[in-house]
PDB file of C-alpha atoms and ligand atoms in Angstrom:
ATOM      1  CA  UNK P 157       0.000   0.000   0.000  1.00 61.00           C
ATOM      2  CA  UNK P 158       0.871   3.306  -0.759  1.00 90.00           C
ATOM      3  CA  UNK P 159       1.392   5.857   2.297  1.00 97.00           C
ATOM      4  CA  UNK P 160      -0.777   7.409   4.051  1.00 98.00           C
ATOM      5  CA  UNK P 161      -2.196  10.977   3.526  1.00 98.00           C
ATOM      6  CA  UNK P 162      -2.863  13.559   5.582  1.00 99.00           C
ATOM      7  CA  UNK P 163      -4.872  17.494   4.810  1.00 99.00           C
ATOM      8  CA  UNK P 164      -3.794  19.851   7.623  1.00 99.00           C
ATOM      9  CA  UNK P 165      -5.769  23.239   6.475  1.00 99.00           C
ATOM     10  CA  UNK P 166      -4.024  26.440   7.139  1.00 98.00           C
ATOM     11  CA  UNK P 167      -0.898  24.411   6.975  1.00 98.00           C
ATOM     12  CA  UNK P 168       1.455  27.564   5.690  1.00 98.00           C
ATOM     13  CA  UNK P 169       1.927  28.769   8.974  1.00 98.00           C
ATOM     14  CA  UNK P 170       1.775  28.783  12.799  1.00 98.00           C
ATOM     15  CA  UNK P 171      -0.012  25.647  14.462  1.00 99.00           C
ATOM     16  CA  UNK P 172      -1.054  23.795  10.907  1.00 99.00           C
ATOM     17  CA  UNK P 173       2.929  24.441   9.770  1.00 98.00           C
ATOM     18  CA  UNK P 174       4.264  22.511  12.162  1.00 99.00           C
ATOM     19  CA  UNK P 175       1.654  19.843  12.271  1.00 99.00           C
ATOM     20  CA  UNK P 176       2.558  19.423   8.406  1.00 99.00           C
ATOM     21  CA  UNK P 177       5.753  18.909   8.870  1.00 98.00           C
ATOM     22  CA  UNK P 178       5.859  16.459  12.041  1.00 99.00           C
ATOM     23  CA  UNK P 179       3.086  14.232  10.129  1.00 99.00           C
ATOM     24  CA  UNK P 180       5.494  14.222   6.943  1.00 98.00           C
ATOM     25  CA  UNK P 181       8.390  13.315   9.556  1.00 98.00           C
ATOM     26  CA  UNK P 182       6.134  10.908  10.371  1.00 98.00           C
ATOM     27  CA  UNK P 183       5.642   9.303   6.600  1.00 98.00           C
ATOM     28  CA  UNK P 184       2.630  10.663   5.995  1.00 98.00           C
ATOM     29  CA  UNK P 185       2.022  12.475   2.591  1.00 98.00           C
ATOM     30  CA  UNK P 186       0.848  16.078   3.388  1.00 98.00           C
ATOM     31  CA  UNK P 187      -1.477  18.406   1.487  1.00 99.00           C
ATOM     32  CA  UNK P 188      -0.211  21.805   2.734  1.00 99.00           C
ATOM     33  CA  UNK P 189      -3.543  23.865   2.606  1.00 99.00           C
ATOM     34  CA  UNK P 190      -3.249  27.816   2.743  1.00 98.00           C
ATOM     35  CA  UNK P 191      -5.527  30.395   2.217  1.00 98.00           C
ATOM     36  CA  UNK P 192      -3.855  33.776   0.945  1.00 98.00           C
ATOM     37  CA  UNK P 193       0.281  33.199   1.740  1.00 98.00           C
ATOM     38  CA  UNK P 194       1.828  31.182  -0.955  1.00 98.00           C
ATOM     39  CA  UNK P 195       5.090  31.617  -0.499  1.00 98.00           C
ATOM     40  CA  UNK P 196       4.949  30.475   3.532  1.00 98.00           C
ATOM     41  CA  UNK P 197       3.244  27.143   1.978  1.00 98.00           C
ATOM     42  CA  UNK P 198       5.902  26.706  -0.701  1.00 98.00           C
ATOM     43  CA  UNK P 199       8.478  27.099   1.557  1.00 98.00           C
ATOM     44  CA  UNK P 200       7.084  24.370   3.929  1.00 98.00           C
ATOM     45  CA  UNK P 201       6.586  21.709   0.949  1.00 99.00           C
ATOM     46  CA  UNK P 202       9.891  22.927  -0.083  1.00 98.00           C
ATOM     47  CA  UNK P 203      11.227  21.918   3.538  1.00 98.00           C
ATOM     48  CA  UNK P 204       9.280  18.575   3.954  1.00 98.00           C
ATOM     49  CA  UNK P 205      10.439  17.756   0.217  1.00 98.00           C
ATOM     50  CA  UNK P 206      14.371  18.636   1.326  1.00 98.00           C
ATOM     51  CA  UNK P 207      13.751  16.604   4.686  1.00 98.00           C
ATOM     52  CA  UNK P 208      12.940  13.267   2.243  1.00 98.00           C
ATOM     53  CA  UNK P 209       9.004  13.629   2.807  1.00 98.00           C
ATOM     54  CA  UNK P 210       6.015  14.239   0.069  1.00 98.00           C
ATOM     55  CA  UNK P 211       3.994  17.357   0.408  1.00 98.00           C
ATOM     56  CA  UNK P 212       1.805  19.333  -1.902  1.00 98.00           C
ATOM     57  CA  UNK P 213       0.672  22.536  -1.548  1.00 98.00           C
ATOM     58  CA  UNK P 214      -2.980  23.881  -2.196  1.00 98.00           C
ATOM     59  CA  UNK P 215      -4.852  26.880  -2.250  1.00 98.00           C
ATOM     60  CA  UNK P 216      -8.338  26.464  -0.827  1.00 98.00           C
ATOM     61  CA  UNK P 217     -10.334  28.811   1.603  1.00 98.00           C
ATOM     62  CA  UNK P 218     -12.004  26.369   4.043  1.00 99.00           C
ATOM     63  CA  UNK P 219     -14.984  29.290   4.287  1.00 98.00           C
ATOM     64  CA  UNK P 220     -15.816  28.862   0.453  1.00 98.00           C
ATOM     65  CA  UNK P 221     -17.927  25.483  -0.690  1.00 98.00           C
ATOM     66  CA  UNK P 222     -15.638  25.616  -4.056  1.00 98.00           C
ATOM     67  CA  UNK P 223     -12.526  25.623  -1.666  1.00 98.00           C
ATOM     68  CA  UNK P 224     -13.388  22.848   0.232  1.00 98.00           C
ATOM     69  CA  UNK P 225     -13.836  20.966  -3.302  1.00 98.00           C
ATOM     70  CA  UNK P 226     -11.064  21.429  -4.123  1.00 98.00           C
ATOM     71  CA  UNK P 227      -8.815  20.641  -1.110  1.00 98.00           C
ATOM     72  CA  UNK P 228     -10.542  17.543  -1.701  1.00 98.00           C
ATOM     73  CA  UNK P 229     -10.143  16.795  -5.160  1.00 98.00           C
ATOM     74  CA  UNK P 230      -6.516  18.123  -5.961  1.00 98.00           C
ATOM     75  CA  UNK P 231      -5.094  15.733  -2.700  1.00 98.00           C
ATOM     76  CA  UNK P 232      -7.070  12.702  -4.288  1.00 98.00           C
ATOM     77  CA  UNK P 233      -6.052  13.238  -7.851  1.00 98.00           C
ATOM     78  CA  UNK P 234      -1.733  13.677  -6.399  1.00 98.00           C
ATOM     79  CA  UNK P 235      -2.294  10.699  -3.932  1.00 97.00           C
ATOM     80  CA  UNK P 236      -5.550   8.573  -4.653  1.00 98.00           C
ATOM     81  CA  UNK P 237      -6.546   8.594  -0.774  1.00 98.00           C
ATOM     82  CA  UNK P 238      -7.044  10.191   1.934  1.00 98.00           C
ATOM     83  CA  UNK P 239      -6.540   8.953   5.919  1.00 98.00           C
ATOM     84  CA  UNK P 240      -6.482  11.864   7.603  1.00 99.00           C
ATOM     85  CA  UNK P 241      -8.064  16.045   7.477  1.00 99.00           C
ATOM     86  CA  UNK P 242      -6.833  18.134  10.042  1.00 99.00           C
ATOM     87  CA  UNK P 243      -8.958  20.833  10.885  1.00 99.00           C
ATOM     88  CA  UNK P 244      -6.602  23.729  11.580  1.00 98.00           C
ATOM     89  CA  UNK P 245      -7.306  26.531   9.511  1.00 98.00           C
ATOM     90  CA  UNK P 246      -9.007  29.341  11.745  1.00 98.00           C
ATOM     91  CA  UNK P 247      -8.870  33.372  12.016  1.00 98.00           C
ATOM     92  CA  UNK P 248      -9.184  35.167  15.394  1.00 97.00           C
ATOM     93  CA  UNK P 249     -12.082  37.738  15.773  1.00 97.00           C
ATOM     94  CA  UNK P 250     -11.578  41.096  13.486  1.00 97.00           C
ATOM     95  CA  UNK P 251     -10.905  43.713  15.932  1.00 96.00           C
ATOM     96  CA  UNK P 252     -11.028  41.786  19.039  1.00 96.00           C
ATOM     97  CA  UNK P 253     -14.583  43.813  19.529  1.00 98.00           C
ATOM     98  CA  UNK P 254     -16.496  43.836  22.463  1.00 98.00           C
ATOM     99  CA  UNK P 255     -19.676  41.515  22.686  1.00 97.00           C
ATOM    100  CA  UNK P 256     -22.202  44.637  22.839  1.00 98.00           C
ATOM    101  CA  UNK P 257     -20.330  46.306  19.607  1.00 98.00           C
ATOM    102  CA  UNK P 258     -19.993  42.813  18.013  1.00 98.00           C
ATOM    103  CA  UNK P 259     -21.039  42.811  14.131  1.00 98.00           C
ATOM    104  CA  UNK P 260     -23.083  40.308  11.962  1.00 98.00           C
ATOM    105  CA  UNK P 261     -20.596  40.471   9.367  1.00 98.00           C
ATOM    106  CA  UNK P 262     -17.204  39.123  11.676  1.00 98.00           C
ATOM    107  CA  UNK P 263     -19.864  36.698  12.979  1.00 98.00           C
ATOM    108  CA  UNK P 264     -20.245  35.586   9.238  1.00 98.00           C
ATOM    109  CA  UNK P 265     -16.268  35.491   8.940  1.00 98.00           C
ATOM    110  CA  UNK P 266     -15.123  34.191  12.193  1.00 98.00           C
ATOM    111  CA  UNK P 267     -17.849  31.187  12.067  1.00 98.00           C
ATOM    112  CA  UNK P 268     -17.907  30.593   8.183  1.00 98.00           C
ATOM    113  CA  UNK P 269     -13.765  29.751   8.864  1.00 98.00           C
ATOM    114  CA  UNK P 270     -13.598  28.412  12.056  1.00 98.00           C
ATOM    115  CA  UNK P 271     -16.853  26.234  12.061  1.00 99.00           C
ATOM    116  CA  UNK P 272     -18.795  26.023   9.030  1.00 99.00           C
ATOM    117  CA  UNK P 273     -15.931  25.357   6.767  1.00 98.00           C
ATOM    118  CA  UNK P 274     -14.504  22.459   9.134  1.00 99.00           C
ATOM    119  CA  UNK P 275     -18.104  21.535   9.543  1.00 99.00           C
ATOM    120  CA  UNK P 276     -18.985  20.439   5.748  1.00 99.00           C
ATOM    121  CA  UNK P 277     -14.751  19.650   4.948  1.00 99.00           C
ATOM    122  CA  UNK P 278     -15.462  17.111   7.770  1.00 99.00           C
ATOM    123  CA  UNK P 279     -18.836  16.180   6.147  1.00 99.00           C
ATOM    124  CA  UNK P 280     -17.024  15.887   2.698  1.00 98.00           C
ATOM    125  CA  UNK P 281     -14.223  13.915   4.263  1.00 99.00           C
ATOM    126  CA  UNK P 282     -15.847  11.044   6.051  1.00 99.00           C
ATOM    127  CA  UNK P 283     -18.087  10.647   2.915  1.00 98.00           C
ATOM    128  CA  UNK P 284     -14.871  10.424   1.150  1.00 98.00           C
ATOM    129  CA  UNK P 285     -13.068   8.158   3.517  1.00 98.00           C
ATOM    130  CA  UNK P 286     -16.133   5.760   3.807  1.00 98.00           C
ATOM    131  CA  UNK P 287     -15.940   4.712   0.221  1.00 98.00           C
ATOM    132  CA  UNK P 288     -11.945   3.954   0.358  1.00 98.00           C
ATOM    133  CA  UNK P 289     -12.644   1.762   3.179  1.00 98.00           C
ATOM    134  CA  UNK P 290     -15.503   0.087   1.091  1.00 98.00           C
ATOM    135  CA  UNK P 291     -13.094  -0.623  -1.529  1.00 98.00           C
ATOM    136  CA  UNK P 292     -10.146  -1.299   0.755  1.00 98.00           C
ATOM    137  CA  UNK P 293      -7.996   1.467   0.117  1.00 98.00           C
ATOM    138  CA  UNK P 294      -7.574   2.707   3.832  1.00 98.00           C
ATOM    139  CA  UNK P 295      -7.960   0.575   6.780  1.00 97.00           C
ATOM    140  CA  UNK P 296      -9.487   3.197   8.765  1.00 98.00           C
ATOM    141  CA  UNK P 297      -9.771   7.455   8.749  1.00 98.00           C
ATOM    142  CA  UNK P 298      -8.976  10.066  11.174  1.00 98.00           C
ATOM    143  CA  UNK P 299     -10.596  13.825  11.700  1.00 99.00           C
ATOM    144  CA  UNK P 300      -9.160  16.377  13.869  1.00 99.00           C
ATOM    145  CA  UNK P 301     -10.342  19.583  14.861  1.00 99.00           C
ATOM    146  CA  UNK P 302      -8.249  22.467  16.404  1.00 98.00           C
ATOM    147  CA  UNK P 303     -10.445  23.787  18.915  1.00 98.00           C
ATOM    148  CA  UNK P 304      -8.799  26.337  21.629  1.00 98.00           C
ATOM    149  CA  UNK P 305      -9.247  27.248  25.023  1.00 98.00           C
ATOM    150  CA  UNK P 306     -11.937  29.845  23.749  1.00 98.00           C
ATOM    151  CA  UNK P 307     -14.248  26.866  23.940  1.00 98.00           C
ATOM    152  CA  UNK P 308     -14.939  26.670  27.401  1.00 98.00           C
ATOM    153  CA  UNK P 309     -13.027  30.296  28.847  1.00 98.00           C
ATOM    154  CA  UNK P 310     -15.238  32.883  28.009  1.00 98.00           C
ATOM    155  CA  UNK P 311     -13.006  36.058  26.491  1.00 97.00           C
ATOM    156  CA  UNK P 312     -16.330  38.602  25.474  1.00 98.00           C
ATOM    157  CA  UNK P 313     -14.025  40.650  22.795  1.00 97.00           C
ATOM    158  CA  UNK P 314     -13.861  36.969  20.942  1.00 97.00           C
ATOM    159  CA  UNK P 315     -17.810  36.399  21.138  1.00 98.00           C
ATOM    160  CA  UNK P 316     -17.652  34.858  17.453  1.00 98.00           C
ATOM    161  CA  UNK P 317     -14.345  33.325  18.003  1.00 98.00           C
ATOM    162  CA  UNK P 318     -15.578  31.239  21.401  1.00 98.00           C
ATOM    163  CA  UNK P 319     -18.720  30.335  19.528  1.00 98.00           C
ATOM    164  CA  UNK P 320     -17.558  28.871  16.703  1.00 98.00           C
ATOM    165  CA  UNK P 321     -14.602  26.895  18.644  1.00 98.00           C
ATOM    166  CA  UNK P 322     -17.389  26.100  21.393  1.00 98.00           C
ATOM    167  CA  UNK P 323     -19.228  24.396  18.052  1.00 98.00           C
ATOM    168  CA  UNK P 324     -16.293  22.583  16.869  1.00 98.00           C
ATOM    169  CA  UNK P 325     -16.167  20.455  20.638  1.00 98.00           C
ATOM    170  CA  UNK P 326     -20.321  19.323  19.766  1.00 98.00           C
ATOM    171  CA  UNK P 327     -18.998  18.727  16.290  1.00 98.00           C
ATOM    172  CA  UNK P 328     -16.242  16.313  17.535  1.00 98.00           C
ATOM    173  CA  UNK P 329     -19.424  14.978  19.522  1.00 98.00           C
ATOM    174  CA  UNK P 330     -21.345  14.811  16.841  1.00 99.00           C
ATOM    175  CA  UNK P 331     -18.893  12.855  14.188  1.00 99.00           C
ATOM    176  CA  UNK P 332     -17.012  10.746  16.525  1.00 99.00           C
ATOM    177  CA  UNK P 333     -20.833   9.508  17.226  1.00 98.00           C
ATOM    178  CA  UNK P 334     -21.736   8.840  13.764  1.00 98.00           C
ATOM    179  CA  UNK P 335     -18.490   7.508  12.564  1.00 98.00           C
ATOM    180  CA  UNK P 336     -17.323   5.405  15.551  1.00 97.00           C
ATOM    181  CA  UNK P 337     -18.482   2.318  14.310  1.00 97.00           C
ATOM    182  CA  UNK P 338     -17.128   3.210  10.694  1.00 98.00           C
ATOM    183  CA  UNK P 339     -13.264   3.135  11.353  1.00 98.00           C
ATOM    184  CA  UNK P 340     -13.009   6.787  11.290  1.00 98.00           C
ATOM    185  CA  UNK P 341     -12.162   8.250  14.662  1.00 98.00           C
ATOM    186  CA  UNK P 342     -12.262  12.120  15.661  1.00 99.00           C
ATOM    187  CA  UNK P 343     -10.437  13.997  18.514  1.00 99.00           C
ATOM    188  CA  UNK P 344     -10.625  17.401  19.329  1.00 98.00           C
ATOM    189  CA  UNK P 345      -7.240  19.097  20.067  1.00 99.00           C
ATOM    190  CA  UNK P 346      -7.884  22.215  22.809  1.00 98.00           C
ATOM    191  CA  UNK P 347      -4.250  24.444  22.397  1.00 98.00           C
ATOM    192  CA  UNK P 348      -3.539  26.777  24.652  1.00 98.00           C
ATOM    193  CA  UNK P 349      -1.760  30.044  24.266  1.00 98.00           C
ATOM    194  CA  UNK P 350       0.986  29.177  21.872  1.00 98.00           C
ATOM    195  CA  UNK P 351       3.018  31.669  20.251  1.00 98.00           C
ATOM    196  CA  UNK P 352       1.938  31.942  16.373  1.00 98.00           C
ATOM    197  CA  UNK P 353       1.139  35.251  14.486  1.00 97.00           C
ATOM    198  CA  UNK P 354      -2.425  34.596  15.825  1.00 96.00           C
ATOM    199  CA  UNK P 355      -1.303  35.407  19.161  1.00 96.00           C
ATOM    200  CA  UNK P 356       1.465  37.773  18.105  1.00 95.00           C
ATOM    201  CA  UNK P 357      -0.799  41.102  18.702  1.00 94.00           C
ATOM    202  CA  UNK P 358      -1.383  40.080  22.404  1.00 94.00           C
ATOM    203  CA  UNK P 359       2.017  38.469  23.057  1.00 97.00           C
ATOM    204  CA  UNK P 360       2.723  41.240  26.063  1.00 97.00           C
ATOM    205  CA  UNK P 361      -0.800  40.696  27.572  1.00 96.00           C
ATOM    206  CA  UNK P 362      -0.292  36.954  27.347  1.00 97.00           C
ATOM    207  CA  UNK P 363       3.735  37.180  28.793  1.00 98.00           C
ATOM    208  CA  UNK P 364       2.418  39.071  31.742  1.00 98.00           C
ATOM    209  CA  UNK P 365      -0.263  36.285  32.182  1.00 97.00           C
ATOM    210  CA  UNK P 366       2.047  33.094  32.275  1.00 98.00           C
ATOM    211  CA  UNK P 367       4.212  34.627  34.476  1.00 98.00           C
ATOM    212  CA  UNK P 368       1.797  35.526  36.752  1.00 97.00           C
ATOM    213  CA  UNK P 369       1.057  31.717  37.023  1.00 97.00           C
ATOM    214  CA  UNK P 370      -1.850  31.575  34.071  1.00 97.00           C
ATOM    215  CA  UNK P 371      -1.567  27.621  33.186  1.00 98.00           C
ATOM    216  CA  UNK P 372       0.868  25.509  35.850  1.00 98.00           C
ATOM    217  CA  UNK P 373       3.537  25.051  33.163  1.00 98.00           C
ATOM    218  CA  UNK P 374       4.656  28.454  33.320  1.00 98.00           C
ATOM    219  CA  UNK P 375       5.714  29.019  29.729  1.00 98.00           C
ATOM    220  CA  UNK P 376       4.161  29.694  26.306  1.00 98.00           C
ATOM    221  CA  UNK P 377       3.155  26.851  23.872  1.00 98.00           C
ATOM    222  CA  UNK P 378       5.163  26.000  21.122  1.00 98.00           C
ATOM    223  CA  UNK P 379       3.185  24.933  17.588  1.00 99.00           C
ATOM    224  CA  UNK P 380       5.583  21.767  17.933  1.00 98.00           C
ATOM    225  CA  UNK P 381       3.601  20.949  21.199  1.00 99.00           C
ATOM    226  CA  UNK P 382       0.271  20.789  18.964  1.00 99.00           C
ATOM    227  CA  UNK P 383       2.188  18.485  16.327  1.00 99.00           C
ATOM    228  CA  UNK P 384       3.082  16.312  18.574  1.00 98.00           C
ATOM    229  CA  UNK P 385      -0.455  15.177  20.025  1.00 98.00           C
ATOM    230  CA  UNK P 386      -1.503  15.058  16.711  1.00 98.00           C
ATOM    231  CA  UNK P 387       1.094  12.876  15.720  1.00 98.00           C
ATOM    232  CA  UNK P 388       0.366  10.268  18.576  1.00 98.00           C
ATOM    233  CA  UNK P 389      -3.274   9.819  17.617  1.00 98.00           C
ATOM    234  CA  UNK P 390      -2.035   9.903  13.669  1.00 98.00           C
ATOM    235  CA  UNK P 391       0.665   7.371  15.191  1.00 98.00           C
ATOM    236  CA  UNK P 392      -3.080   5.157  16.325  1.00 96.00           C
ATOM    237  CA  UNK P 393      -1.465   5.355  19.892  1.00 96.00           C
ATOM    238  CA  UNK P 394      -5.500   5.547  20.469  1.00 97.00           C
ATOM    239  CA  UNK P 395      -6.955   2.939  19.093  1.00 97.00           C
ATOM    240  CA  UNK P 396     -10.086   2.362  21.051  1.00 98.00           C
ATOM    241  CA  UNK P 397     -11.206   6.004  21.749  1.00 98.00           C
ATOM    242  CA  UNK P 398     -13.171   8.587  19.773  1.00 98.00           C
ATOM    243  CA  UNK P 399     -14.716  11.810  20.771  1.00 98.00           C
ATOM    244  CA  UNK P 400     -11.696  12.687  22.856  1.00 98.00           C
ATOM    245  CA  UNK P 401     -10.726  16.608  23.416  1.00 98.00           C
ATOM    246  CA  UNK P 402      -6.862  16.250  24.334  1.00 98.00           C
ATOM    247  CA  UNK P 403      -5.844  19.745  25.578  1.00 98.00           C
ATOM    248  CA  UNK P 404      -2.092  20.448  24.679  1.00 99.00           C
ATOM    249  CA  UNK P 405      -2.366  23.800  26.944  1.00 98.00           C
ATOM    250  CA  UNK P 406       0.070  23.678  29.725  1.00 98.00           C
ATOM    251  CA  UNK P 407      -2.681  22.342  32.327  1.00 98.00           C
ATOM    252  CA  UNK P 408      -4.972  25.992  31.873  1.00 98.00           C
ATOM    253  CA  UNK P 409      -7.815  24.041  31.671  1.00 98.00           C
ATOM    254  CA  UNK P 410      -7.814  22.750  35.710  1.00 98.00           C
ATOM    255  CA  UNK P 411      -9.964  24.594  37.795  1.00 96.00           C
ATOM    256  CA  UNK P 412      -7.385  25.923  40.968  1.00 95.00           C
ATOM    257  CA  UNK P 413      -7.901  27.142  44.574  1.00 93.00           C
TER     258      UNK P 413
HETATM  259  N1  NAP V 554      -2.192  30.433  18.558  1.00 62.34           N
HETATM  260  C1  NAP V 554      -2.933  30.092  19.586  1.00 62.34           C
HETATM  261  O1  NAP V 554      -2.672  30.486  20.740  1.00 62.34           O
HETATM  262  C2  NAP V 554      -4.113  29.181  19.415  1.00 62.34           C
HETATM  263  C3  NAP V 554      -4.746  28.713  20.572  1.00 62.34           C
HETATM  264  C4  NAP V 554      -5.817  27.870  20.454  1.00 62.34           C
HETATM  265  C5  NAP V 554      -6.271  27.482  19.220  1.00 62.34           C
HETATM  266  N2  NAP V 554      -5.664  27.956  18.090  1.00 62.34           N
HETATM  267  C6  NAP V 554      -6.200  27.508  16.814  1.00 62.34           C
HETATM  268  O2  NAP V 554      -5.202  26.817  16.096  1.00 62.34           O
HETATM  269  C7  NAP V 554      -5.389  27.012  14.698  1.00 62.34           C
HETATM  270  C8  NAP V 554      -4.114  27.573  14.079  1.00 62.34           C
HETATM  271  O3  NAP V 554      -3.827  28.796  14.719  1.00 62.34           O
HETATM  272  P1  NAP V 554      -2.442  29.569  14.511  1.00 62.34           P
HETATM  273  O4  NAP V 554      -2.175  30.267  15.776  1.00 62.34           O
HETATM  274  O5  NAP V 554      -1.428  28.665  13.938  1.00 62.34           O
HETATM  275  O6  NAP V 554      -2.895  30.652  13.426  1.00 62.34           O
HETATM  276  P2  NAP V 554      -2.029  31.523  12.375  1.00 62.34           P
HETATM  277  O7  NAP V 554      -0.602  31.528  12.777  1.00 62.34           O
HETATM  278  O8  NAP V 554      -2.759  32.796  12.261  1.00 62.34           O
HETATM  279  O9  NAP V 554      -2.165  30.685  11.019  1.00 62.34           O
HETATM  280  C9  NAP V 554      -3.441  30.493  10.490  1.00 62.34           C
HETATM  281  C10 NAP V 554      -3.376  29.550   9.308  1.00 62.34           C
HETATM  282  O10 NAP V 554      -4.714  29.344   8.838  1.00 62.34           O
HETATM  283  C11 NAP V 554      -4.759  29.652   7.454  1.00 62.34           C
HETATM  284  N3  NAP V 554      -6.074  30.169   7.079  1.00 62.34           N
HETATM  285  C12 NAP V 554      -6.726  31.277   7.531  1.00 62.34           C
HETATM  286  N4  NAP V 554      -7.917  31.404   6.945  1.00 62.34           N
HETATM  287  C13 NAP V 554      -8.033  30.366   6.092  1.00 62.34           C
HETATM  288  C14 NAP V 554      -9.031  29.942   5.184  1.00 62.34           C
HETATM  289  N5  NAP V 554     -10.171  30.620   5.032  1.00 62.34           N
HETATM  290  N6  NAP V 554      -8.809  28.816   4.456  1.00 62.34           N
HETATM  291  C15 NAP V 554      -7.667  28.114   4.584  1.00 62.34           C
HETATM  292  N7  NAP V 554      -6.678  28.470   5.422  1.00 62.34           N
HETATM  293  C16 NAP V 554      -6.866  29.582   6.168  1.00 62.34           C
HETATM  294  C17 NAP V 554      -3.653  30.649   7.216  1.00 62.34           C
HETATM  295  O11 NAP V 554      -3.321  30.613   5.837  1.00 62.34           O
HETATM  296  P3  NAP V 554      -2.636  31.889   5.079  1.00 62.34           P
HETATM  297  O12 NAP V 554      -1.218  31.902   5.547  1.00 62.34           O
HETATM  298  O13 NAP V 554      -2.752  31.578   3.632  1.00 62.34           O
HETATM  299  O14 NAP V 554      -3.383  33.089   5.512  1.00 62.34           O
HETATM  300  C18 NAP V 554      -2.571  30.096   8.145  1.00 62.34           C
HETATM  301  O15 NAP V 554      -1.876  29.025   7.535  1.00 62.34           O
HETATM  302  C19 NAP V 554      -6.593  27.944  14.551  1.00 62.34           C
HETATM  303  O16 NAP V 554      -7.757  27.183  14.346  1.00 62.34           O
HETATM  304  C20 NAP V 554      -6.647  28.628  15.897  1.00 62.34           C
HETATM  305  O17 NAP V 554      -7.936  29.081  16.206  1.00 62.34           O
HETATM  306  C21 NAP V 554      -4.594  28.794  18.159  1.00 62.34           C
END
């Protein structure tokens, strides 16, 4: 059998970048997915291609039902299957606006990326998946969705931002459910703070924070962090669980007194 394949959207920088890589480290052929930043995704094909790995890159916006089409169809026409989609691709809130000044049209943007477009790629996936195991291409699939800390920690100039990562946990829910008895397993992966350009606006804010003791690992997260939990369950280190948020977020998620 050929290897396997993997989609990590937004895969050109930050979080997705480094997932890219460590799954192509890992044997996996990667479709590098970007959105507007060509050269950044060139540059990490280039890398995984100079490192001995297989890597294409593809421009797609997750938010656009021709997009997610075509993710879809350009990695099946270079590799003929597909075992894994990453769900990474995601924007923070325009503005960072407060909930009361909050507009319909970031609501539109910040949940037609970060929700709806994992939403039907996921949708489009599985559908995908389940007729390769049919004909015994793949053994089994994998979906996993980037969620954040914004899912359960309330931040009101991110109303849009929390909401639509919020969704993506009942989405897990909702596929692993569906799918469990299907081969194809999902996780949700919960990342902290971890320094990216996402978080690059608020990086004083968030060094004041850790040092004042904001998760119990008192340092930022590293996008490396986030590949590496994603390469264990890629790795099938989980082979009998589905549904499973794994938070890769320096313990900020335990409640302290
Ligand atoms: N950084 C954090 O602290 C943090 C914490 C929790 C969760 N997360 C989540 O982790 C994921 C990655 O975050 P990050 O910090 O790595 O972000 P980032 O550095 O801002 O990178 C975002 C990536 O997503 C791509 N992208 C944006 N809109 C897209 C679209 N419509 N279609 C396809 N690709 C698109 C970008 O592509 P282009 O380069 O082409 O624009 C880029 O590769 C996001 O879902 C984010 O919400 C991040």
């Amino acid at each position: 059998m050929s290897n396997p394949v993997a989609i990590v959207t937004g895969s050109s920088r930050g979080i997705g970048r480094a997932i890219a890589q460590q799954l192509a480290a890992d044997g996996f052929c990667v479709t590098v997915n970007y959105n507007s930043s060509p050269d950044a995704a060139n540059e990490v094909v280039a890398q995984i291609e100079a490192a001995g790995g297989a890597a294409i890159a593809v421009q797609a916006s997750v938010a656009s039902p021709e997009g997610r089409a075509q993710l879809l169809e350009q990695t099946l026409a270079k590799w003929q299957r597909l075992d894994v989609l990453v769900n990474n691709a995601g924007i923070t809130s325009p503005g960072r606006l407060d909930l009361l000044e909050a507009t319909p049209e970031n609501w539109d943007l910040v949940l037609g990326t970060n929700l709806k477009g994992p939403f039907f790629l996921s949708q489009a996936a599985a559908n995908s998946m389940l007729g390769q195991i049919e004909q015994g291409i793949i053994a089994g699939g994998k979906i996993i969705n980037l969620s954040s800390l914004s899912a359960y920690a309330s931040s009101p100039n991110r109303a849009d931002y929390c909401i639509a990562k919020a969704g993506l946990a009942m989405m897990t829910n909702l596929f692993a459910d569906r799918l469990g008895d299907e081969k194809i397993q999902v996780f949700e992966v919960c990342p902290g703070v971890i320094a990216t350009d996402m978080t690059g606006p608020v990086k004083e804010k968030y060094d004041q924070q850790i040092a004042d003791g904001l998760s119990p690992i008192k340092r930022w997260g590293q996008p490396e962090d986030v590949a590496k939990a994603v390469s264990a369950i890629c790795a099938d280190y989980f082979p009998f669980s589905t549904g499973q948020r794994i938070n890769v977020d320096g313990g900020f998620h335990l409640r302290r007194l």
